[in-house]
């Protein structure tokens, strides 16, 4: 797999713009677009990524760059450094630049109406990638990404089956993703859609860990310290449901540092990074629901269709697999992220 050098991923001037097609062509957002010799005739995609909070996110960015190169599409890239304000600024810059298509990963679900209306008025179609938004559907062409509800549902399904012969109460702690992001909301809803049907399961605590490994460790450290072990307010913690692998790896760091054996707790995670698959094989996790980051090739297909004036589906879901402790691990392929 071709790697994108860090240099390409780092914004080159003050948060306004980074241009990083694999063929590296630099533009200035301060000027009206003037297609360079090299970009002449190429489609130009303005792409705003959230940042690089996880190995999953880095792979997602790579997939989009690789596919753009393979399809001869030029990317104008902006790394929002986890801030919606930076994404709004980047999208406005793409509009000024008159890119052919805009794609962006919305860090949270609200607050996009005005900027998307501006893109629409400028005649630039927008594809929403990875996370969904709450706004008038006529303001964007379509969504491409995972089905977060199904991911939460799959994690809960595994848990129900695993605990089918166990009596309650079974106490669950949830480490949730970024507050107000569609993906955290959907993963929570999908999980509860099954769990709520069983009296023996109790979600005794849910906390926002912002999808970060450091936060996963911090939250687990605090629970252990305040409760003298893997307990909460006098209850044993039987299950940890973590919305992504970064937080899961952080909480495992904490368990190891505190000499607590993760094998005595049911731990469910989402993403399927190589490190969490290794932890699954090692018996430290019980179920990992894949969130497929390789959306680049499909995104480029959608970009080309839109540029050809063809409609695209309102929703295109990436396919996810489920990895569990019951699998034949010898069939696992390296994950690549
Ligand atoms: O939006 C997808 C989520 O964002 C991934 O599960 C996570 O790793 C990333 O930060």
Coordinates of C-alpha atoms in Angstrom, one line a residue, residues 12-13 30 36 49 52 61 81 95 114 129 131 136 138 153 173 187 192 197 219 234 277 319 329:
X12 CA 0.8 24.5 4.2
X13 CA -0.7 27.8 5.0
X30 CA -6.4 33.8 -2.0
X36 CA -2.6 25.1 -13.8
X49 CA -11.1 15.8 6.7
X52 CA -6.1 12.4 12.4
X61 CA -7.5 9.8 4.3
X81 CA -7.7 19.6 13.3
X95 CA -16.4 27.5 -3.0
X114 CA -25.6 28.0 5.7
X129 CA -18.5 11.4 3.9
X131 CA -20.6 10.9 9.3
X136 CA -32.2 19.9 4.5
X138 CA -31.6 19.2 -0.9
X153 CA -26.6 -3.3 16.7
X173 CA -20.1 0.9 30.8
X187 CA -23.7 3.6 17.6
X192 CA -29.6 0.2 22.8
X197 CA -35.3 -5.4 25.4
X219 CA -11.6 7.6 31.7
X234 CA -20.7 -0.4 44.1
X277 CA -7.6 -7.4 16.1
X319 CA -19.8 -2.9 4.0
X329 CA -8.1 -16.4 13.4

